[in-house]
Short mmCIF file of C-alpha atoms in Angstrom, two decimals:
data_model
loop_
_atom_site.label_atom_id
_atom_site.label_comp_id
_atom_site.label_asym_id
_atom_site.label_seq_id
_atom_site.Cartn_x
_atom_site.Cartn_y
_atom_site.Cartn_z
CA UNK I 913 41.38 -77.27 141.57
CA UNK I 914 41.07 -78.50 138.02
CA UNK I 915 40.80 -76.36 134.94
CA UNK I 916 38.44 -78.14 132.60
CA UNK I 917 37.75 -76.44 129.25
CA UNK I 918 34.47 -77.36 127.62
CA UNK I 919 34.46 -80.48 125.51
CA UNK I 920 37.61 -82.13 126.84
CA UNK I 921 38.87 -83.52 130.12
CA UNK I 922 41.98 -81.57 130.98
CA UNK I 923 43.66 -82.09 134.34
CA UNK I 924 46.17 -79.40 135.19
CA UNK I 925 49.25 -80.26 137.20
CA UNK I 926 51.18 -77.86 139.40
CA UNK I 927 54.69 -77.74 140.81
CA UNK I 928 55.95 -74.71 142.72
CA UNK I 929 59.64 -73.83 142.42
CA UNK I 930 61.44 -71.05 144.28
CA UNK I 931 63.81 -68.99 142.18
CA UNK I 932 66.36 -67.07 144.25
CA UNK I 933 64.84 -65.26 147.22
CA UNK I 934 62.21 -62.97 145.75
CA UNK I 935 60.98 -64.57 142.55
CA UNK I 936 58.45 -67.37 142.36
CA UNK I 937 57.97 -69.72 139.44
CA UNK I 938 55.07 -72.05 138.72
CA UNK I 939 55.19 -75.07 136.45
CA UNK I 940 51.95 -76.08 134.79
CA UNK I 941 51.22 -79.07 132.60
CA UNK I 942 48.12 -80.34 130.86
CA UNK I 943 46.98 -83.62 129.39
CA UNK I 944 45.95 -83.99 125.78
CA UNK I 945 42.40 -84.51 124.53
CA UNK I 946 42.59 -88.28 125.05
CA UNK I 947 43.25 -88.14 128.79
CA UNK I 948 46.17 -89.07 131.00
CA UNK I 949 47.46 -91.92 133.15
CA UNK I 950 47.84 -89.40 135.98
CA UNK I 951 45.13 -87.53 137.83
CA UNK I 952 46.35 -84.64 139.95
CA UNK I 953 44.69 -81.45 141.08
CA UNK I 954 46.13 -78.01 140.60
CA UNK I 955 46.64 -75.84 143.66
CA UNK I 956 47.69 -72.18 143.75
CA UNK I 957 51.29 -71.44 144.57
CA UNK I 958 52.51 -69.20 147.40
CA UNK I 959 52.12 -65.45 147.27
CA UNK I 960 54.38 -63.87 144.68
CA UNK I 961 55.78 -60.42 144.20
CA UNK I 962 53.92 -57.99 142.00
CA UNK I 963 50.27 -56.96 141.74
CA UNK I 964 47.44 -59.00 140.33
CA UNK I 965 45.65 -57.04 137.66
CA UNK I 966 42.71 -57.57 135.35
CA UNK I 967 43.30 -60.42 132.90
CA UNK I 968 43.39 -59.49 129.24
CA UNK I 969 41.36 -61.83 127.01
CA UNK I 970 42.64 -61.84 123.43
CA UNK I 971 41.27 -63.89 120.57
CA UNK I 972 43.75 -66.51 119.41
CA UNK I 973 42.87 -66.25 115.73
CA UNK I 974 45.46 -67.41 113.17
CA UNK I 975 48.97 -68.12 114.48
CA UNK I 976 51.56 -65.54 113.38
CA UNK I 977 54.04 -66.55 110.72
CA UNK I 978 57.45 -67.74 111.83
CA UNK I 979 60.80 -67.66 110.08
CA UNK I 980 63.36 -70.44 110.18
CA UNK I 981 63.43 -73.89 111.69
CA UNK I 982 65.56 -73.15 114.74
CA UNK I 983 64.61 -71.92 118.18
CA UNK I 984 64.97 -68.15 118.76
CA UNK I 985 67.93 -66.76 120.70
CA UNK I 986 65.77 -66.14 123.78
CA UNK I 987 65.09 -69.88 123.96
CA UNK I 988 68.54 -71.08 122.94
CA UNK I 989 69.18 -74.59 124.21
CA UNK I 990 65.60 -75.52 125.04
CA UNK I 991 65.34 -78.26 122.40
CA UNK I 992 68.68 -79.70 123.48
CA UNK I 993 67.52 -79.57 127.10
CA UNK I 994 64.47 -81.63 126.16
CA UNK I 995 66.59 -84.11 124.24
CA UNK I 996 69.09 -84.61 127.06
CA UNK I 997 66.25 -85.74 129.30
CA UNK I 998 64.76 -87.90 126.57
CA UNK I 999 68.10 -89.58 125.94
CA UNK I 1000 68.18 -90.71 129.56
CA UNK I 1001 65.24 -93.03 128.88
CA UNK I 1002 66.20 -93.94 125.32
CA UNK I 1003 63.47 -92.14 123.37
CA UNK I 1004 64.07 -90.31 120.05
CA UNK I 1005 65.07 -86.62 120.11
CA UNK I 1006 62.60 -83.84 119.35
CA UNK I 1007 62.96 -81.38 116.51
CA UNK I 1008 61.99 -77.71 116.70
CA UNK I 1009 58.67 -76.77 115.08
CA UNK I 1010 58.15 -73.15 113.99
CA UNK I 1011 54.43 -73.89 113.62
CA UNK I 1012 54.09 -75.04 117.23
CA UNK I 1013 56.24 -72.11 118.35
CA UNK I 1014 53.88 -69.70 116.57
CA UNK I 1015 50.88 -71.20 118.32
CA UNK I 1016 52.71 -71.02 121.65
CA UNK I 1017 53.71 -67.39 121.01
CA UNK I 1018 50.19 -66.28 120.30
CA UNK I 1019 48.79 -67.95 123.39
CA UNK I 1020 51.61 -66.87 125.71
CA UNK I 1021 50.91 -63.24 124.84
CA UNK I 1022 47.11 -63.47 124.90
CA UNK I 1023 47.24 -63.34 128.74
CA UNK I 1024 43.95 -65.20 129.17
CA UNK I 1025 43.22 -65.84 132.85
CA UNK I 1026 39.55 -66.68 133.33
CA UNK I 1027 39.81 -69.85 135.43
CA UNK I 1028 41.06 -70.32 139.00
CA UNK I 1029 43.60 -70.18 140.42
CA UNK I 1030 43.99 -66.61 139.22
CA UNK I 1031 47.22 -64.79 138.49
CA UNK I 1032 48.57 -67.04 135.72
CA UNK I 1033 47.47 -67.77 132.18
CA UNK I 1034 45.11 -70.63 131.46
CA UNK I 1035 45.87 -73.57 129.19
CA UNK I 1036 44.80 -73.05 125.58
CA UNK I 1037 41.69 -75.07 124.74
CA UNK I 1038 41.86 -74.27 121.02
CA UNK I 1039 45.53 -74.86 120.31
CA UNK I 1040 44.89 -78.02 118.23
CA UNK I 1041 42.66 -76.33 115.65
CA UNK I 1042 43.86 -77.32 112.18
CA UNK I 1043 45.80 -80.35 113.45
CA UNK I 1044 44.86 -83.99 112.89
CA UNK I 1045 45.31 -84.72 116.59
CA UNK I 1046 45.72 -83.01 119.96
CA UNK I 1047 48.70 -80.87 120.94
CA UNK I 1048 50.38 -81.35 124.31
CA UNK I 1049 51.19 -78.28 126.38
CA UNK I 1050 53.47 -77.45 129.32
CA UNK I 1051 53.56 -74.02 130.97
CA UNK I 1052 56.15 -72.39 133.21
CA UNK I 1053 55.10 -69.09 134.79
CA UNK I 1054 57.23 -66.79 136.92
CA UNK I 1055 57.24 -63.38 138.58
CA UNK I 1056 60.68 -62.78 137.07
CA UNK I 1057 60.99 -60.51 134.04
CA UNK I 1058 61.99 -63.40 131.78
CA UNK I 1059 61.61 -67.15 132.37
CA UNK I 1060 64.74 -69.26 132.07
CA UNK I 1061 64.05 -71.86 129.38
CA UNK I 1062 66.50 -74.52 130.52
CA UNK I 1063 65.44 -74.10 134.16
CA UNK I 1064 61.85 -74.66 133.09
CA UNK I 1065 62.77 -77.93 131.39
CA UNK I 1066 64.76 -78.93 134.46
CA UNK I 1067 61.68 -78.24 136.58
CA UNK I 1068 59.55 -80.52 134.42
CA UNK I 1069 62.26 -83.18 134.45
CA UNK I 1070 62.45 -82.89 138.24
CA UNK I 1071 59.15 -84.76 138.43
CA UNK I 1072 60.83 -87.98 137.21
CA UNK I 1073 61.09 -89.54 140.69
CA UNK I 1074 57.30 -89.38 140.98
CA UNK I 1075 56.67 -91.45 137.87
CA UNK I 1076 56.15 -95.09 138.85
CA UNK I 1077 57.06 -97.26 135.87
CA UNK I 1078 55.46 -100.38 137.37
CA UNK I 1079 52.01 -98.80 137.74
CA UNK I 1080 52.34 -96.15 134.99
CA UNK I 1081 51.10 -93.51 137.41
CA UNK I 1082 52.33 -90.67 139.58
CA UNK I 1083 53.35 -91.73 143.07
CA UNK I 1084 54.05 -89.12 145.76
CA UNK I 1085 53.81 -86.08 143.51
CA UNK I 1086 52.79 -84.79 140.08
CA UNK I 1087 54.64 -86.13 137.04
CA UNK I 1088 52.58 -85.22 133.96
CA UNK I 1089 55.00 -82.53 132.78
CA UNK I 1090 57.83 -85.06 132.89
CA UNK I 1091 55.88 -87.77 131.07
CA UNK I 1092 55.02 -85.30 128.27
CA UNK I 1093 58.66 -84.29 128.08
CA UNK I 1094 59.80 -87.92 127.56
CA UNK I 1095 56.77 -89.25 125.68
CA UNK I 1096 58.18 -91.65 123.09
CA UNK I 1097 55.68 -90.85 120.33
CA UNK I 1098 56.24 -87.09 120.54
CA UNK I 1099 58.45 -85.82 117.72
CA UNK I 1100 58.19 -82.02 117.66
CA UNK I 1101 58.33 -79.18 120.16
CA UNK I 1102 57.73 -75.47 119.76
CA UNK I 1103 57.95 -72.93 122.59
CA UNK I 1104 57.53 -69.21 123.18
CA UNK I 1105 57.72 -66.68 125.99
CA UNK I 1106 54.89 -64.27 126.79
CA UNK I 1107 54.69 -61.15 128.96
CA UNK I 1108 51.51 -60.45 130.93
CA UNK I 1109 52.34 -57.55 133.30
CA UNK I 1110 48.82 -57.42 134.74
CA UNK I 1111 49.08 -60.98 136.06
CA UNK I 1112 50.80 -62.06 139.25
CA UNK I 1113 52.96 -64.55 137.35
CA UNK I 1114 53.78 -62.08 134.61
CA UNK I 1115 56.13 -64.11 132.41
CA UNK I 1116 55.16 -67.45 130.90
CA UNK I 1117 56.99 -70.05 128.85
CA UNK I 1118 54.62 -72.16 126.73
CA UNK I 1119 55.81 -75.39 125.09
CA UNK I 1120 53.61 -77.31 122.65
CA UNK I 1121 54.17 -80.94 121.63
CA UNK I 1122 53.10 -83.11 118.67
CA UNK I 1123 52.01 -85.85 118.85
CA UNK I 1124 50.70 -85.08 122.32
CA UNK I 1125 51.63 -87.30 125.24
CA UNK I 1126 49.87 -88.48 128.41
CA UNK I 1127 47.38 -90.69 126.60
CA UNK I 1128 45.23 -92.89 128.85
CA UNK I 1129 46.35 -96.50 128.85
CA UNK I 1130 49.72 -95.79 127.19
CA UNK I 1131 53.20 -95.51 128.66
CA UNK I 1132 55.61 -92.65 128.04
CA UNK I 1133 58.49 -95.01 127.20
#
């Protein structure tokens, strides 16, 4: 089903990816405040290892300070992974944003899971506070101890065959994560990993994008 925070239409997209034999990963994407050319419903993934616990709701507050303009070691290569996919369709490369990474870090570790399907964090409805425009967001959640950053990007990019250039819509599957990844107007990306041991999908990679993609009536490239 859809997750629709108050005040904005947000359609959440879901792709289930098997990792090895025992771990399950879930890829989640969300449109920006202006809407999206795609309209897909989110459905829960298959049963995963681990125990579902009580979600922990933490106030987002002010993003923590960040140091430096490069991605952290735990996410080494994630910007380059984005830019390899973007180069395939001839759109400009992204640069790493410590500010977006700080926002992603705070949300990834807030472990907010109020909306169905349960067991994974929700999208952040307040992530664009203080910005002139909306912030795009892609999530990758897994039962593994640590999400693999480049595998997450590959999962989003794997939706490319479902994007129909002629109709500017998804055809045969979800594609909103991919279109955000290659959105021509987007210039910055910032990502972080969070640990939520009480949730079924305990580890989450959050990537934020500015300017946000998936704007109704516009094409990604």
